[in-house]
mmCIF file of C-alpha atoms in Angstrom:
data_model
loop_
_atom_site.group_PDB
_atom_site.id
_atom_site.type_symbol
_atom_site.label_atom_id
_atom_site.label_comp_id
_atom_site.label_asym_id
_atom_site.label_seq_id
_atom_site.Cartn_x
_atom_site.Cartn_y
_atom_site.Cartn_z
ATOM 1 C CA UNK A 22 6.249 17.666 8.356
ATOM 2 C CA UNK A 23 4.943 20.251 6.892
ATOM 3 C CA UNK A 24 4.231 23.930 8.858
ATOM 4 C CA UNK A 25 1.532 24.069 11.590
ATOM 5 C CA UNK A 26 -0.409 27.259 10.818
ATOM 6 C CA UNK A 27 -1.075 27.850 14.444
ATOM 7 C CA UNK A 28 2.525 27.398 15.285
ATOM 8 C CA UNK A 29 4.363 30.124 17.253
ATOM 9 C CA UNK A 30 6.294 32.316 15.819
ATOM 10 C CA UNK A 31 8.632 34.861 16.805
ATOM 11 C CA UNK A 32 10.021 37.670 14.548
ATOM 12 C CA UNK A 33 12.751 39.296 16.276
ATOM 13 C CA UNK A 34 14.120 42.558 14.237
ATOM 14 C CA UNK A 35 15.302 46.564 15.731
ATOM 15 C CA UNK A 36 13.769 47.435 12.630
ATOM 16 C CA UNK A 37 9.945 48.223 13.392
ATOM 17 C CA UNK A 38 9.274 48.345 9.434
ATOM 18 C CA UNK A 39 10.271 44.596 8.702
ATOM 19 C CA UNK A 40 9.061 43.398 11.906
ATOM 20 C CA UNK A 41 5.335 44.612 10.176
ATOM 21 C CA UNK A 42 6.740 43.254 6.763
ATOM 22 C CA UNK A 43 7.407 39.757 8.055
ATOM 23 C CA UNK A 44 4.734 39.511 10.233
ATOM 24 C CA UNK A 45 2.109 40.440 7.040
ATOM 25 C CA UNK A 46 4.288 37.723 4.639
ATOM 26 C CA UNK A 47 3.497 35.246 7.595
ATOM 27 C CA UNK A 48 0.088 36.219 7.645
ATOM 28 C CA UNK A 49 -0.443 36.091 3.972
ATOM 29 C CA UNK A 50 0.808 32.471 4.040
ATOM 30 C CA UNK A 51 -1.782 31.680 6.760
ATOM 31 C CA UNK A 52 0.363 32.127 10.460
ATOM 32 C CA UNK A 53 -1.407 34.186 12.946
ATOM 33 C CA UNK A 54 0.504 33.424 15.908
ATOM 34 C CA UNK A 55 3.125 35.737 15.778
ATOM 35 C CA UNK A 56 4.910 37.724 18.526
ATOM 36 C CA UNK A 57 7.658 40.332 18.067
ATOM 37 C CA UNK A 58 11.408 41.347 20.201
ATOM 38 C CA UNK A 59 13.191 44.305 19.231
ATOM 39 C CA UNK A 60 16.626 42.493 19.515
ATOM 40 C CA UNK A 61 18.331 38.729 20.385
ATOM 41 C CA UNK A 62 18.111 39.252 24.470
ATOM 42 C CA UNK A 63 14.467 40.385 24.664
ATOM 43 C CA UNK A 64 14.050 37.402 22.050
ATOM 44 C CA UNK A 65 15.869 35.124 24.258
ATOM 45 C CA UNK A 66 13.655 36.197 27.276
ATOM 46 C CA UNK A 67 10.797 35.322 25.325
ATOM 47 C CA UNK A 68 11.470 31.711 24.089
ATOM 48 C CA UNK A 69 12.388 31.277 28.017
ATOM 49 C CA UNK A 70 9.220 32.157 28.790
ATOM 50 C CA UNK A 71 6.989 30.739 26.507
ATOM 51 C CA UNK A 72 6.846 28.029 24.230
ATOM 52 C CA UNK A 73 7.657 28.990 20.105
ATOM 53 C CA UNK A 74 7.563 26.687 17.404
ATOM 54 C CA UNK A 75 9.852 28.757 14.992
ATOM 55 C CA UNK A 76 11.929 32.206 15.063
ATOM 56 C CA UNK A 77 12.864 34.287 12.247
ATOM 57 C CA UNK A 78 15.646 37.072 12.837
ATOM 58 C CA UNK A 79 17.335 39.814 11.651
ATOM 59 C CA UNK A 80 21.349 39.287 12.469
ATOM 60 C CA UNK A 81 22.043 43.629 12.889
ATOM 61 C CA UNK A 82 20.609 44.255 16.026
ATOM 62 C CA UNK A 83 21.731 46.457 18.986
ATOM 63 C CA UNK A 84 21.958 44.962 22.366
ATOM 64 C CA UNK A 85 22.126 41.001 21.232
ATOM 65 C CA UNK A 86 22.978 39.913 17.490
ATOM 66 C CA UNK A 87 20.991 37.659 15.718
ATOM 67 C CA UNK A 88 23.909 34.986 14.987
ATOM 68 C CA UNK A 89 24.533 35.609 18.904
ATOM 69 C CA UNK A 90 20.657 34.580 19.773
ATOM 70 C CA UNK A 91 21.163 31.987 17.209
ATOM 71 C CA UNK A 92 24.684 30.449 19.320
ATOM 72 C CA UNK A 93 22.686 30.718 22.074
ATOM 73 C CA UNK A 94 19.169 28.964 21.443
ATOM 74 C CA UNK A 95 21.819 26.040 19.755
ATOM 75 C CA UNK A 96 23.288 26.227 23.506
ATOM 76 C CA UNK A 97 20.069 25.734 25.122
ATOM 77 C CA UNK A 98 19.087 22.398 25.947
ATOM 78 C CA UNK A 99 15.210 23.500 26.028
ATOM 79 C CA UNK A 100 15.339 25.556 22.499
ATOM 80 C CA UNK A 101 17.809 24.205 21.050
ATOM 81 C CA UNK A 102 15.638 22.210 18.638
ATOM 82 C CA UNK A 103 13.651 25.225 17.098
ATOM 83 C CA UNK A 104 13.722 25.680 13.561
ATOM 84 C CA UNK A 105 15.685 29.510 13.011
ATOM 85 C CA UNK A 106 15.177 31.458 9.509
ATOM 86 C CA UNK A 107 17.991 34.676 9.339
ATOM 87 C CA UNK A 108 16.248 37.420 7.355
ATOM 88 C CA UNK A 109 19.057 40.097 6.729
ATOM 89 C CA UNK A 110 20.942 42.331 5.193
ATOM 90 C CA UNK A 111 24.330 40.678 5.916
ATOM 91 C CA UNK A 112 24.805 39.597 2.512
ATOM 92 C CA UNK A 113 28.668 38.496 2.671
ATOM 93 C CA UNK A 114 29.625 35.020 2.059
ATOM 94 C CA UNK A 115 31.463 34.882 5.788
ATOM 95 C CA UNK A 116 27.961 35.530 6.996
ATOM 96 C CA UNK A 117 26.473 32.720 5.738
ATOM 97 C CA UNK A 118 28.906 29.949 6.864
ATOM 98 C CA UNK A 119 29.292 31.830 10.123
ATOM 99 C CA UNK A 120 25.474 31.395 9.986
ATOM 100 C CA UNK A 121 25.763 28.010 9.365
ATOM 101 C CA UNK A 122 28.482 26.752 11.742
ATOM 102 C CA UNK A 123 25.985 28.844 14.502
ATOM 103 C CA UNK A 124 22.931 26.173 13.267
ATOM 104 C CA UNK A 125 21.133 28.298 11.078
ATOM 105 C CA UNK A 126 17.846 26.411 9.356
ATOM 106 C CA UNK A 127 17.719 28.372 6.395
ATOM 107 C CA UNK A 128 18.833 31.926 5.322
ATOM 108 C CA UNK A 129 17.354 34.963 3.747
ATOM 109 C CA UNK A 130 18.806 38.025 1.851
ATOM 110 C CA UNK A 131 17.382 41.249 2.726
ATOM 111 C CA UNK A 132 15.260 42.474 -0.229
ATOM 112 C CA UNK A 133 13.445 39.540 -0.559
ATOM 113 C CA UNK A 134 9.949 38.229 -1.532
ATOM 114 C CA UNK A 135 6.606 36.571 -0.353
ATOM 115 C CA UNK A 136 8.303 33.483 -2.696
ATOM 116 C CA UNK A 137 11.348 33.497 -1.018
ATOM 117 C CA UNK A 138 9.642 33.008 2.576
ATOM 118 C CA UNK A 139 7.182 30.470 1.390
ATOM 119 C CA UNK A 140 9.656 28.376 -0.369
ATOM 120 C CA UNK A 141 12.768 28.607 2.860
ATOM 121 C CA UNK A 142 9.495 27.809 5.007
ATOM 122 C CA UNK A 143 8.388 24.829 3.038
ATOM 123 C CA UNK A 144 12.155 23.870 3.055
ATOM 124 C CA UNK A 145 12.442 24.103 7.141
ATOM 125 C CA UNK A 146 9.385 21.790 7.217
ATOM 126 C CA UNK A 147 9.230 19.566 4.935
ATOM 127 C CA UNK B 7 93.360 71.511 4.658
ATOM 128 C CA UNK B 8 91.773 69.242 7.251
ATOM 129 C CA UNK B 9 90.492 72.073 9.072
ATOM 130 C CA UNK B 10 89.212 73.804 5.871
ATOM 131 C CA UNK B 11 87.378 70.287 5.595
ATOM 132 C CA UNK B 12 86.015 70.745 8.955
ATOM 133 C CA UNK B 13 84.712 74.274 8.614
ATOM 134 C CA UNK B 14 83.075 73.007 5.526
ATOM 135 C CA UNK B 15 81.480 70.150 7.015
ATOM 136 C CA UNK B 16 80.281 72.587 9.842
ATOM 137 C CA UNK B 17 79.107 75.438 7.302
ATOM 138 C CA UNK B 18 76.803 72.712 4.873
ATOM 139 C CA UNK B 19 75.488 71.172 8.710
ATOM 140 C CA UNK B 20 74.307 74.539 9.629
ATOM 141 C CA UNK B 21 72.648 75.083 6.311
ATOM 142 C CA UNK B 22 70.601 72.235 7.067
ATOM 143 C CA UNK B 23 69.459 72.932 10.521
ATOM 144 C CA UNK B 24 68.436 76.447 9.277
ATOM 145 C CA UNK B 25 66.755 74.881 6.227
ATOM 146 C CA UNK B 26 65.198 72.254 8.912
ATOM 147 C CA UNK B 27 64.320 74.900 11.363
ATOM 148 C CA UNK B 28 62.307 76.681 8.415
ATOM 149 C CA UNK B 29 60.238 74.045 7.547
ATOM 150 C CA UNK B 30 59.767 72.812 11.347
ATOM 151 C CA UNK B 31 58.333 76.693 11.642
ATOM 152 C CA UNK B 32 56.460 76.696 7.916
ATOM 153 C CA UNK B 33 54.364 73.462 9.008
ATOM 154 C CA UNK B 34 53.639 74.619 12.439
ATOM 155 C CA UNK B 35 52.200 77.612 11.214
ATOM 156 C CA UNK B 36 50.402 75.807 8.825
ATOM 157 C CA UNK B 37 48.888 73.228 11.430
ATOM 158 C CA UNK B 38 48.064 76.122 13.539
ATOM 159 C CA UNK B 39 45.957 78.056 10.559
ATOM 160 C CA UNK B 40 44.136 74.651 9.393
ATOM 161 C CA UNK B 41 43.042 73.997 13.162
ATOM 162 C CA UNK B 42 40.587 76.986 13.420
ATOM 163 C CA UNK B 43 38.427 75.822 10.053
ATOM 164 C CA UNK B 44 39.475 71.764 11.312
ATOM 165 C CA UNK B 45 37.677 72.667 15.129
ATOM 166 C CA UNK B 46 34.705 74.408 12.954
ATOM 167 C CA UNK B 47 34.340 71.791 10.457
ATOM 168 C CA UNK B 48 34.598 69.272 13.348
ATOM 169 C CA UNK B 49 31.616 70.661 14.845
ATOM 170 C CA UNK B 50 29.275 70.614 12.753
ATOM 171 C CA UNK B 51 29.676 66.902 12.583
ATOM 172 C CA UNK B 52 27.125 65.845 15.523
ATOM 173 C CA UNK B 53 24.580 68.345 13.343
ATOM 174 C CA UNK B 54 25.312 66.086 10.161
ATOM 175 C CA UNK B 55 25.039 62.972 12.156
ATOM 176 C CA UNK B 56 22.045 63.952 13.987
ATOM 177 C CA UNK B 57 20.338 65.060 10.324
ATOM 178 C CA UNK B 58 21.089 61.458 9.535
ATOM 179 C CA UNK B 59 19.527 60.093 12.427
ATOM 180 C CA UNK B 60 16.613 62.392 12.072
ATOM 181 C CA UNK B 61 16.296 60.754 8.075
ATOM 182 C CA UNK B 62 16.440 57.646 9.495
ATOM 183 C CA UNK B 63 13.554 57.996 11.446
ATOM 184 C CA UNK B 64 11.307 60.207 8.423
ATOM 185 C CA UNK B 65 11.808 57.366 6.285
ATOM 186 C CA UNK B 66 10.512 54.956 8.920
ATOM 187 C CA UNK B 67 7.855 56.791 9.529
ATOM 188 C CA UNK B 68 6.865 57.332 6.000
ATOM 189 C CA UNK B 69 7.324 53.398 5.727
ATOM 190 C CA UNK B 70 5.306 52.838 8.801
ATOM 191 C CA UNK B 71 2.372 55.177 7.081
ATOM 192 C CA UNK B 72 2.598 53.188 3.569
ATOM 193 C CA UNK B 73 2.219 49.760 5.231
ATOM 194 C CA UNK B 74 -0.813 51.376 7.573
ATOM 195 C CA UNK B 75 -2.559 52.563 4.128
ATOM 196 C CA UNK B 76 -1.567 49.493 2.373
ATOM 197 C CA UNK B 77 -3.443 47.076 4.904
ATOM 198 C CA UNK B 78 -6.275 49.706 4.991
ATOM 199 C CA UNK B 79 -6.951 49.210 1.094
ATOM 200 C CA UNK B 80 -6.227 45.623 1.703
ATOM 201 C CA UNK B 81 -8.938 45.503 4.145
ATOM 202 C CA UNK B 82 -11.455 47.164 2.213
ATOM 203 C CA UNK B 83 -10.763 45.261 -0.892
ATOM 204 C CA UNK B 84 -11.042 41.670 1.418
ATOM 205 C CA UNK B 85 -14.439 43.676 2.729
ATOM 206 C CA UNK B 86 -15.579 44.439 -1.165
ATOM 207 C CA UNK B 87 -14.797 40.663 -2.202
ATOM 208 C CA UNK B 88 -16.971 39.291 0.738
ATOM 209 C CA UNK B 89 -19.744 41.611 -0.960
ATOM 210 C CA UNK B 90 -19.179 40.861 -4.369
ATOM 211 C CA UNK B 91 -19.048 36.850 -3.325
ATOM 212 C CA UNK B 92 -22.528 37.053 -2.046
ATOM 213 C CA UNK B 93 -23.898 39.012 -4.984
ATOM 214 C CA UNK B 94 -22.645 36.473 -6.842
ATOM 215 C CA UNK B 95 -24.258 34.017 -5.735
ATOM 216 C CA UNK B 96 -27.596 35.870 -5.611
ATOM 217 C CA UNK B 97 -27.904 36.179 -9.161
ATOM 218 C CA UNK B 98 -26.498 32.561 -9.452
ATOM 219 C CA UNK B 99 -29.664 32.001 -7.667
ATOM 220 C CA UNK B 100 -32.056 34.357 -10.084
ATOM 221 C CA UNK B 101 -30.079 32.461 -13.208
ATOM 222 C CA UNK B 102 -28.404 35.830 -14.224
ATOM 223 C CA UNK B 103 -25.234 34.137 -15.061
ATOM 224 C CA UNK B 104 -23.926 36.750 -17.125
ATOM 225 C CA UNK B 105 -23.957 39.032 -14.512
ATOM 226 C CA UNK B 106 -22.612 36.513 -12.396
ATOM 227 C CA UNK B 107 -19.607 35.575 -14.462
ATOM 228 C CA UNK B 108 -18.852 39.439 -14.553
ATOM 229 C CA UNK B 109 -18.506 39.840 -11.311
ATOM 230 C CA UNK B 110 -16.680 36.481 -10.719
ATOM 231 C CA UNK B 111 -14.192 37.613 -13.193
ATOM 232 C CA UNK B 112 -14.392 41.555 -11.116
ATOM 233 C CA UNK B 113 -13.234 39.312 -7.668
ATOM 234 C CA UNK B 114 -10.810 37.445 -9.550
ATOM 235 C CA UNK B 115 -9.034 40.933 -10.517
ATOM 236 C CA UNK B 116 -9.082 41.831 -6.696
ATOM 237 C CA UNK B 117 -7.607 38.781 -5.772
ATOM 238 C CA UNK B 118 -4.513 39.768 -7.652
ATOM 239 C CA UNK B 119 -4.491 43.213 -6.683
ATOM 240 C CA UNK B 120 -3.464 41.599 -2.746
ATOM 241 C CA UNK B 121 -0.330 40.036 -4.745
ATOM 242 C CA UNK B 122 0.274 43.681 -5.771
ATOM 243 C CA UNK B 123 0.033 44.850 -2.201
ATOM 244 C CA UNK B 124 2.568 42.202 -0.700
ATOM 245 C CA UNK B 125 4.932 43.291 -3.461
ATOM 246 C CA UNK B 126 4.104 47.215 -2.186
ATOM 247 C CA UNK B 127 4.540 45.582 1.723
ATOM 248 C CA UNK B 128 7.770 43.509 0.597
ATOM 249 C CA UNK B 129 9.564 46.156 -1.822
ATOM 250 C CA UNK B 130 9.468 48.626 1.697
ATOM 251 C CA UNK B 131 12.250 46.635 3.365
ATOM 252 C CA UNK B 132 14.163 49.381 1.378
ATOM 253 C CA UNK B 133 13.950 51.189 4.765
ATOM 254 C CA UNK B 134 15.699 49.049 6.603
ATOM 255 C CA UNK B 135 18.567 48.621 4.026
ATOM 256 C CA UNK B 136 18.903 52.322 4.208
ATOM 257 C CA UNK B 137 18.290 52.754 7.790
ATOM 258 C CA UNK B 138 21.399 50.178 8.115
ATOM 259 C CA UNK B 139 23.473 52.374 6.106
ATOM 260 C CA UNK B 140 22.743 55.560 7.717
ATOM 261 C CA UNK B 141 23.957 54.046 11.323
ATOM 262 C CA UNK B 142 27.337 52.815 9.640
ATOM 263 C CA UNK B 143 27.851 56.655 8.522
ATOM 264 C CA UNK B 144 26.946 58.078 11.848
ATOM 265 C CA UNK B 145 29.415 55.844 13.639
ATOM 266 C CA UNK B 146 31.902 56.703 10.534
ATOM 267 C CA UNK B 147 31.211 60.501 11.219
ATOM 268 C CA UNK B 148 31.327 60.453 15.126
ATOM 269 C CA UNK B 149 34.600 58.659 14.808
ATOM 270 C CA UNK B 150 35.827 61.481 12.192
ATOM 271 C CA UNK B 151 35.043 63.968 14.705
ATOM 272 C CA UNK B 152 37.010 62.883 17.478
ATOM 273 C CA UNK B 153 39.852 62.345 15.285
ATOM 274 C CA UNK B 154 39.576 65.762 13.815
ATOM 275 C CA UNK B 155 39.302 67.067 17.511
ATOM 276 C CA UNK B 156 42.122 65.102 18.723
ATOM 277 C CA UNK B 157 44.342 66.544 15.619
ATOM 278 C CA UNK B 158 42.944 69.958 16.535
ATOM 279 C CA UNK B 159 43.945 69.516 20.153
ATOM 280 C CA UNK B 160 47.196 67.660 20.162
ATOM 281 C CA UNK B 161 48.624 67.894 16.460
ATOM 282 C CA UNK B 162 52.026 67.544 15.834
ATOM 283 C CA UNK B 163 52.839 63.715 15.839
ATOM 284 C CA UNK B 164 49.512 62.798 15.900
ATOM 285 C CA UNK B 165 48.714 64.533 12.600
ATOM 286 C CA UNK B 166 50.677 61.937 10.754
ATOM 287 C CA UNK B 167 50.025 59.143 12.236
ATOM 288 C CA UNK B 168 46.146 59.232 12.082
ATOM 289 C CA UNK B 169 45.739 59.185 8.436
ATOM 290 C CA UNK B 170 48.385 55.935 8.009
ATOM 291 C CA UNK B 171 46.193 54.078 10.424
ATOM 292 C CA UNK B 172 43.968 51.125 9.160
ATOM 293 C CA UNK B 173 42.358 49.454 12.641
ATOM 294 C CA UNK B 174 40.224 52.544 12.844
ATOM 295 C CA UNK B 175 36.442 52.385 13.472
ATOM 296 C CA UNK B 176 35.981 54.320 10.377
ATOM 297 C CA UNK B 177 38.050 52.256 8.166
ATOM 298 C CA UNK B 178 36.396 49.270 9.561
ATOM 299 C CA UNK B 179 33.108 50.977 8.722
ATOM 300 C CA UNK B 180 34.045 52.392 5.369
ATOM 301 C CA UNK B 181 35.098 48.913 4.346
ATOM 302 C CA UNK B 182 32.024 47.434 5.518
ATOM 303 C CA UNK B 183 29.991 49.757 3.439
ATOM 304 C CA UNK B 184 32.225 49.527 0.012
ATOM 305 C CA UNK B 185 32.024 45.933 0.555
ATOM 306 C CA UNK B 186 28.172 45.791 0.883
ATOM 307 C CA UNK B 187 27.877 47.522 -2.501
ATOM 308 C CA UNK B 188 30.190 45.125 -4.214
ATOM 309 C CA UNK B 189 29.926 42.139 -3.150
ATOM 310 C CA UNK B 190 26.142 41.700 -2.030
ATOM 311 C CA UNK B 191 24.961 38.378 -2.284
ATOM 312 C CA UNK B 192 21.602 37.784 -4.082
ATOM 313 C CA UNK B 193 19.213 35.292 -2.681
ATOM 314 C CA UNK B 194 20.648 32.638 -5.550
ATOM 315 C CA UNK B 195 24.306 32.608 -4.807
ATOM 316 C CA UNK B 196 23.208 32.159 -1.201
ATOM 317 C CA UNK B 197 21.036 29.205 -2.213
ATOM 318 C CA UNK B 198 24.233 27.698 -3.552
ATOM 319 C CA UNK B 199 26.437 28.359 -0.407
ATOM 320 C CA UNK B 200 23.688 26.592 1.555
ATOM 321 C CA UNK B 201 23.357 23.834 -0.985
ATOM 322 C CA UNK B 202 27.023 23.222 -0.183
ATOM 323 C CA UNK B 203 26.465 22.607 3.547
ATOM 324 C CA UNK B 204 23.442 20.691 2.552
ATOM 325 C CA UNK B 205 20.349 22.526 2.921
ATOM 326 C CA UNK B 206 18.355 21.148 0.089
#
């Protein structure tokens, strides 16, 4: 199935500077429906709250992790279905598998291009 | 004889204390000249890591400002292609097709200038790389401090054991740091770890 571009989306980074640079790679690939959290709890508050169709998050984050949002939307009966993309910096092999094993949908390295997020997003829904 | 032994024995044993007693003294007084420039160097730490901080948040700004000029040139040029789109078709209209093609092929180079903006948008995660960094060598400084202070305040024992000790928050951080410089994954050799688990 491939991605709705009025799907939900929630980009959840501390980092106000690739919050703005995912949100204009979404854009430029034709999602408008994008809200923002500053870290994995105000991220989990929002996909309690309201309905998202897809999350993409950093994994650094103070407060709540990324891989710890990502354990617990996998825990979560009512979001435990939605598609997660990690965009970070967290470049170690450990990372990864621990990223898998959590129920990670794809996984991005931190720098990365417009390519990169069209082809892991065609990948999530194909 | 024996007793000659004895005396000896006693004689070198007293050497040795003295000897012992020396260095005992030559090392305290040592400890207690380096803890005057070790409390001074100590505080100027919070000033280093605060200068940090305060880079941390320049270059965000600075970031912020780039991506706010970017989209404003990427909004003008979107505005400018609307125009040009309609002139287009004008003279399309009035048969000019020259003119037409022209400024066909002046929209076309626009349209690749907004690749050349997402690259501008995309190549500014540098920030956050950076910004990531910086944090790791505040925490490594603030725990340098209060190991310094700590040395400062309670040497003796302490002073030896600190530098053998590998749990540390700043070892932890160091390592984390060397390790991110050498061994990095690029977006391929992730691609091949997730192959492996099956994400095709």
């Amino acid at each position: 199935m491939p991605a709705d571009p009025n799907m939900k989306i929630l980009v959840v980074d501390d980092m106000a500077t690739m919050r703005r640079i995912v949100k204009t790679l979404l854009k430029q690939l034709g999602f408008t429906n994008i809200s923002e959290a500053e870290n994995g709890e105000e991220g989990l508050q929002k996909l309690r709250s309201e309905k998202f169709d897809f999350v993409v998050s950093d994994w650094n984050m103070p407060i709540m992790t990324g891989i710890d949002m990502l354990r617990a939307i996998r825990a979560d009966e009512a979001l435990k279905a939605i598609p997660v993309l990690m965009v970070t910096a967290e470049a170690q092999q450990q990372n990864l598998v621990e990223a898998v094993q959590a129920g990670v949908s794809n996984y991005i390295v931190k720098p990365f291009t417009a390519e990169t997020m069209q082809e892991k997003l065609a990948k999530i829904f194909k | 004889m024996r007793e000659d032994l004895v005396q000896n024995g006693k004689h070198k044993l007293y050497d040795q204390l003295g000897e012992l007693a020396r260095f005992v003294e030559t090392a305290l007084r040592t400890l207690n000249q380096a803890s005057v420039p070790i409390a001074a160097s100590s505080s100027e730490l919070p000033a280093v890591a605060s200068h940090l901080a305060e880079l941390n948040k320049m270059t965000e700004e600075g970031t912020l400002e780039v991506m706010r000029l970017t989209d404003l040139i990427q909004d003008n040029h979107g505005q400018t292609m609307k125009e040009l789109t309609e002139i287009r078709e004008v003279l399309k209209a009035v048969d000019c097709t020259t003119l037409a093609h022209r400024i066909q092929t002046t929209a076309d180079n626009l349209k690749q200038d907004d690749q050349l903006f997402m690259q501008i948008m995309t190549a500014l995660s540098f920030q956050d790389l950076v910004a990531q960094r910086v944090k790791k060598l505040v925490g490594i400084l603030n725990d340098v401090q209060d190991k310094l202070m700590k040395l400062v305040v309670v040497f003796g024992p302490k002073a030896d054991e600190d530098p053998g000790g590998t749990d540390s928050k700043s070892d932890e951080l160091l390592k984390q740091l060397e390790e991110s410089k050498t061994m990095a994954m690029k977006q391929n050799v992730a691609d091949e770890i997730l192959a492996q688990y099956g994400f095709k």
